[in-house]
PDB file of C-alpha atoms in Angstrom:
ATOM      1  CA  MET A 163       6.489 -24.953 -42.851  1.00 51.00           C
ATOM      2  CA  ILE A 164       5.678 -21.745 -43.145  1.00 74.00           C
ATOM      3  CA  LEU A 165       3.203 -22.735 -40.849  1.00 70.00           C
ATOM      4  CA  ASP A 166       5.312 -23.630 -37.821  1.00 76.00           C
ATOM      5  CA  GLN A 167       8.065 -20.928 -38.859  1.00 73.00           C
ATOM      6  CA  LEU A 168       5.081 -18.649 -38.512  1.00 70.00           C
ATOM      7  CA  GLU A 169       3.879 -20.289 -34.824  1.00 74.00           C
ATOM      8  CA  LYS A 170       7.616 -19.690 -33.543  1.00 75.00           C
ATOM      9  CA  LEU A 171       7.601 -15.766 -34.841  1.00 73.00           C
ATOM     10  CA  VAL A 172       4.639 -15.769 -32.809  1.00 72.00           C
ATOM     11  CA  LEU A 173       6.277 -17.049 -29.592  1.00 77.00           C
ATOM     12  CA  PHE A 174       9.166 -15.113 -29.620  1.00 76.00           C
ATOM     13  CA  HIS A 175       6.939 -12.324 -30.865  1.00 74.00           C
ATOM     14  CA  ILE A 176       4.696 -13.258 -27.690  1.00 76.00           C
ATOM     15  CA  GLU A 177       7.884 -13.578 -25.216  1.00 78.00           C
ATOM     16  CA  SER A 178       9.202 -10.440 -25.868  1.00 77.00           C
ATOM     17  CA  GLN A 179       6.008  -8.636 -24.915  1.00 74.00           C
ATOM     18  CA  ARG A 180       5.889 -10.521 -21.171  1.00 78.00           C
ATOM     19  CA  GLN A 181       9.597  -8.938 -20.990  1.00 80.00           C
ATOM     20  CA  ASN A 182       9.404  -6.031 -21.799  1.00 78.00           C
ATOM     21  CA  ILE A 183       5.526  -5.836 -19.923  1.00 78.00           C
ATOM     22  CA  ILE A 184       8.263  -7.198 -16.670  1.00 83.00           C
ATOM     23  CA  ASP A 185      11.294  -5.448 -17.412  1.00 81.00           C
ATOM     24  CA  ILE A 186       8.528  -1.859 -16.356  1.00 80.00           C
ATOM     25  CA  ARG A 187       6.907  -3.363 -14.337  1.00 81.00           C
ATOM     26  CA  ASN A 188      10.199  -3.882 -12.356  1.00 85.00           C
ATOM     27  CA  TRP A 189      11.156  -0.271 -13.652  1.00 83.00           C
ATOM     28  CA  ILE A 190       8.027   1.437 -11.753  1.00 82.00           C
ATOM     29  CA  PHE A 191       8.515  -0.641  -8.815  1.00 83.00           C
ATOM     30  CA  GLN A 192      12.231  -0.061  -8.210  1.00 86.00           C
ATOM     31  CA  LEU A 193      11.095   3.767  -8.569  1.00 83.00           C
ATOM     32  CA  THR A 194       9.125   4.008  -6.081  1.00 82.00           C
ATOM     33  CA  ILE A 195      11.017   1.417  -4.185  1.00 86.00           C
ATOM     34  CA  MET A 196      13.869   4.637  -4.808  1.00 85.00           C
ATOM     35  CA  SER A 197      11.652   7.052  -3.413  1.00 83.00           C
ATOM     36  CA  GLY A 198      10.620   5.835  -0.212  1.00 82.00           C
ATOM     37  CA  GLY A 199      14.032   5.261   1.082  1.00 84.00           C
ATOM     38  CA  ILE A 200      14.218   9.002  -0.213  1.00 82.00           C
ATOM     39  CA  ILE A 201      12.100   9.634   1.766  1.00 80.00           C
ATOM     40  CA  GLY A 202      13.076   7.444   5.433  1.00 79.00           C
ATOM     41  CA  PHE A 203      16.808   9.109   5.281  1.00 79.00           C
ATOM     42  CA  THR A 204      15.546  12.579   4.562  1.00 76.00           C
ATOM     43  CA  LEU A 205      12.737  12.404   7.355  1.00 72.00           C
ATOM     44  CA  PRO A 206      14.368  11.889  10.797  1.00 72.00           C
ATOM     45  CA  VAL A 207      16.940  15.060   9.640  1.00 70.00           C
ATOM     46  CA  LEU A 208      13.919  17.386   8.087  1.00 66.00           C
ATOM     47  CA  GLY A 209      14.078  19.684  11.303  1.00 66.00           C
ATOM     48  CA  THR A 210      18.026  19.057  13.037  1.00 70.00           C
ATOM     49  CA  SER A 211      20.090  18.869  10.338  1.00 71.00           C
ATOM     50  CA  SER A 212      22.015  21.784   9.726  1.00 76.00           C
ATOM     51  CA  LEU A 213      22.544  20.746   6.103  1.00 72.00           C
ATOM     52  CA  ILE A 214      19.236  22.068   5.055  1.00 73.00           C
ATOM     53  CA  LYS A 215      19.290  25.708   4.047  1.00 77.00           C
ATOM     54  CA  ASN A 216      15.519  25.424   2.532  1.00 75.00           C
ATOM     55  CA  ALA A 217      13.026  23.862   4.339  1.00 75.00           C
ATOM     56  CA  TYR A 218      10.323  24.643   1.453  1.00 80.00           C
ATOM     57  CA  PHE A 219      12.611  23.149  -1.365  1.00 80.00           C
ATOM     58  CA  LEU A 220      12.790  19.800   0.933  1.00 78.00           C
ATOM     59  CA  ILE A 221       9.202  19.839   1.790  1.00 80.00           C
ATOM     60  CA  VAL A 222       8.552  20.083  -1.691  1.00 83.00           C
ATOM     61  CA  GLY A 223      10.627  17.424  -3.040  1.00 83.00           C
ATOM     62  CA  LEU A 224       9.545  14.919  -0.575  1.00 82.00           C
ATOM     63  CA  PHE A 225       5.764  15.163  -0.769  1.00 84.00           C
ATOM     64  CA  LEU A 226       6.646  14.009  -4.808  1.00 85.00           C
ATOM     65  CA  LEU A 227       8.216  12.087  -4.482  1.00 84.00           C
ATOM     66  CA  TRP A 228       5.659  10.375  -1.854  1.00 83.00           C
ATOM     67  CA  LEU A 229       3.137  11.148  -5.168  1.00 85.00           C
ATOM     68  CA  ASP A 230       5.302   9.129  -7.100  1.00 82.00           C
ATOM     69  CA  ILE A 231       5.368   5.697  -4.925  1.00 81.00           C
ATOM     70  CA  ILE A 232       1.311   6.792  -5.124  1.00 82.00           C
ATOM     71  CA  LEU A 233       0.980   7.114  -9.073  1.00 83.00           C
ATOM     72  CA  GLY A 234       3.400   3.654  -8.942  1.00 80.00           C
ATOM     73  CA  PHE A 235       1.710   1.703  -6.798  1.00 78.00           C
ATOM     74  CA  GLY A 236      -1.584   2.480  -7.942  1.00 78.00           C
ATOM     75  CA  TYR A 237      -0.929   2.032 -12.350  1.00 82.00           C
ATOM     76  CA  LEU A 238       0.717  -1.314 -11.000  1.00 78.00           C
ATOM     77  CA  LYS A 239      -2.433  -2.112  -9.462  1.00 75.00           C
ATOM     78  CA  ARG A 240      -4.657  -1.436 -12.761  1.00 77.00           C
ATOM     79  CA  VAL A 241      -2.093  -2.718 -15.334  1.00 78.00           C
ATOM     80  CA  LEU A 242      -2.310  -6.348 -12.667  1.00 71.00           C
ATOM     81  CA  SER A 243      -6.192  -6.127 -12.258  1.00 67.00           C
ATOM     82  CA  ARG A 244      -6.790  -5.532 -15.457  1.00 74.00           C
ATOM     83  CA  GLU A 245      -4.862  -8.146 -16.723  1.00 72.00           C
ATOM     84  CA  ASN A 246      -6.566 -10.717 -14.367  1.00 66.00           C
ATOM     85  CA  ASN A 247      -9.870 -10.379 -15.820  1.00 65.00           C
ATOM     86  CA  LYS A 248      -9.021 -11.329 -19.349  1.00 70.00           C
ATOM     87  CA  LEU A 249      -7.088 -13.986 -17.902  1.00 64.00           C
ATOM     88  CA  THR A 250     -10.726 -16.169 -18.008  1.00 59.00           C
ATOM     89  CA  LYS A 251     -11.927 -14.715 -21.232  1.00 67.00           C
ATOM     90  CA  GLN A 252      -7.654 -15.363 -22.598  1.00 66.00           C
ATOM     91  CA  TRP A 253      -7.428 -18.714 -21.648  1.00 60.00           C
ATOM     92  CA  GLU A 254     -10.898 -19.443 -22.946  1.00 67.00           C
ATOM     93  CA  GLU A 255     -10.409 -18.307 -26.643  1.00 69.00           C
ATOM     94  CA  LEU A 256      -6.706 -20.503 -26.776  1.00 63.00           C
ATOM     95  CA  LYS A 257      -9.387 -23.502 -25.553  1.00 64.00           C
ATOM     96  CA  LYS A 258     -11.125 -22.635 -28.212  1.00 71.00           C
ATOM     97  CA  ASP A 259      -8.833 -21.575 -31.693  1.00 69.00           C
ATOM     98  CA  HIS A 260      -5.977 -23.822 -30.385  1.00 59.00           C
ATOM     99  CA  GLY A 261      -3.565 -21.477 -31.446  1.00 58.00           C
ATOM    100  CA  ILE A 262      -2.463 -18.669 -29.554  1.00 54.00           C
ATOM    101  CA  LYS A 263      -4.027 -14.941 -29.943  1.00 51.00           C
ATOM    102  CA  THR A 264      -2.229 -11.804 -29.131  1.00 52.00           C
ATOM    103  CA  GLU A 265      -4.416  -8.364 -27.863  1.00 56.00           C
ATOM    104  CA  THR A 266      -2.903  -5.745 -29.467  1.00 50.00           C
ATOM    105  CA  LYS A 267      -2.941  -2.601 -28.186  1.00 54.00           C
ATOM    106  CA  GLY A 268      -3.139   0.352 -30.581  1.00 52.00           C
ATOM    107  CA  ASP A 269      -1.346   3.214 -31.418  1.00 52.00           C
ATOM    108  CA  THR A 270      -2.727   5.026 -27.353  1.00 59.00           C
ATOM    109  CA  LYS A 271       0.445   6.160 -25.648  1.00 64.00           C
ATOM    110  CA  ASP A 272       0.892   5.163 -22.074  1.00 68.00           C
ATOM    111  CA  TYR A 273       2.288   8.589 -20.506  1.00 76.00           C
ATOM    112  CA  ILE A 274       2.545   7.132 -17.026  1.00 76.00           C
ATOM    113  CA  LEU A 275       6.420   6.097 -17.459  1.00 73.00           C
ATOM    114  CA  ASP A 276       7.471   9.799 -18.626  1.00 79.00           C
ATOM    115  CA  VAL A 277       5.326  11.447 -15.501  1.00 82.00           C
ATOM    116  CA  LEU A 278       6.794   8.779 -12.958  1.00 80.00           C
ATOM    117  CA  TYR A 279      10.355   9.645 -14.170  1.00 80.00           C
ATOM    118  CA  GLY A 280       9.735  12.944 -14.510  1.00 84.00           C
ATOM    119  CA  ILE A 281       9.097  13.585 -10.885  1.00 86.00           C
ATOM    120  CA  PHE A 282      11.352  11.501  -9.252  1.00 83.00           C
ATOM    121  CA  ILE A 283      14.072  13.667 -11.094  1.00 85.00           C
ATOM    122  CA  PHE A 284      11.764  17.079 -10.386  1.00 87.00           C
ATOM    123  CA  ALA A 285      11.580  16.243  -6.646  1.00 85.00           C
ATOM    124  CA  THR A 286      14.619  14.880  -6.314  1.00 83.00           C
ATOM    125  CA  LEU A 287      15.797  18.261  -7.743  1.00 85.00           C
ATOM    126  CA  LEU A 288      14.020  20.272  -5.273  1.00 85.00           C
ATOM    127  CA  ILE A 289      15.686  17.936  -1.931  1.00 81.00           C
ATOM    128  CA  ILE A 290      19.355  19.183  -3.735  1.00 79.00           C
ATOM    129  CA  LEU A 291      18.097  22.090  -4.208  1.00 82.00           C
ATOM    130  CA  SER A 292      17.022  22.113  -0.311  1.00 80.00           C
ATOM    131  CA  LEU A 293      21.100  21.932   0.766  1.00 74.00           C
ATOM    132  CA  VAL A 294      22.090  24.935  -0.999  1.00 74.00           C
ATOM    133  CA  ASP A 295      22.079  27.522   0.896  1.00 74.00           C
ATOM    134  CA  PHE A 296      21.114  31.126  -1.317  1.00 69.00           C
TER     135      PHE A 296
END
């Protein structure tokens, strides 16, 4: 009875981790898509719009959004490549142990999510400031 409960708990924990990873990846993907949409909408009006009062802020904001896209997709590529390389090893361990093993990450924090969000907020503020006449 205890073994069944432990197995259910492990399965629940693994499913929760998997869903959390999916949510983080979706968030990064949506952030990069929003950045691309803002760039795609703003670039055609860069030189011709009377709304833009300070082109410097707009250019810096657009560059930061472009950097956000590059970092976001680079992070996703790195994570997916690392996980793909571990699949064979995980499969062999599962077959060998006839159980479920999870690899725990240490207490290190990955700051890429904070960096991506900070760049996105700063870039959008610069774009908004480019519309203000000082």
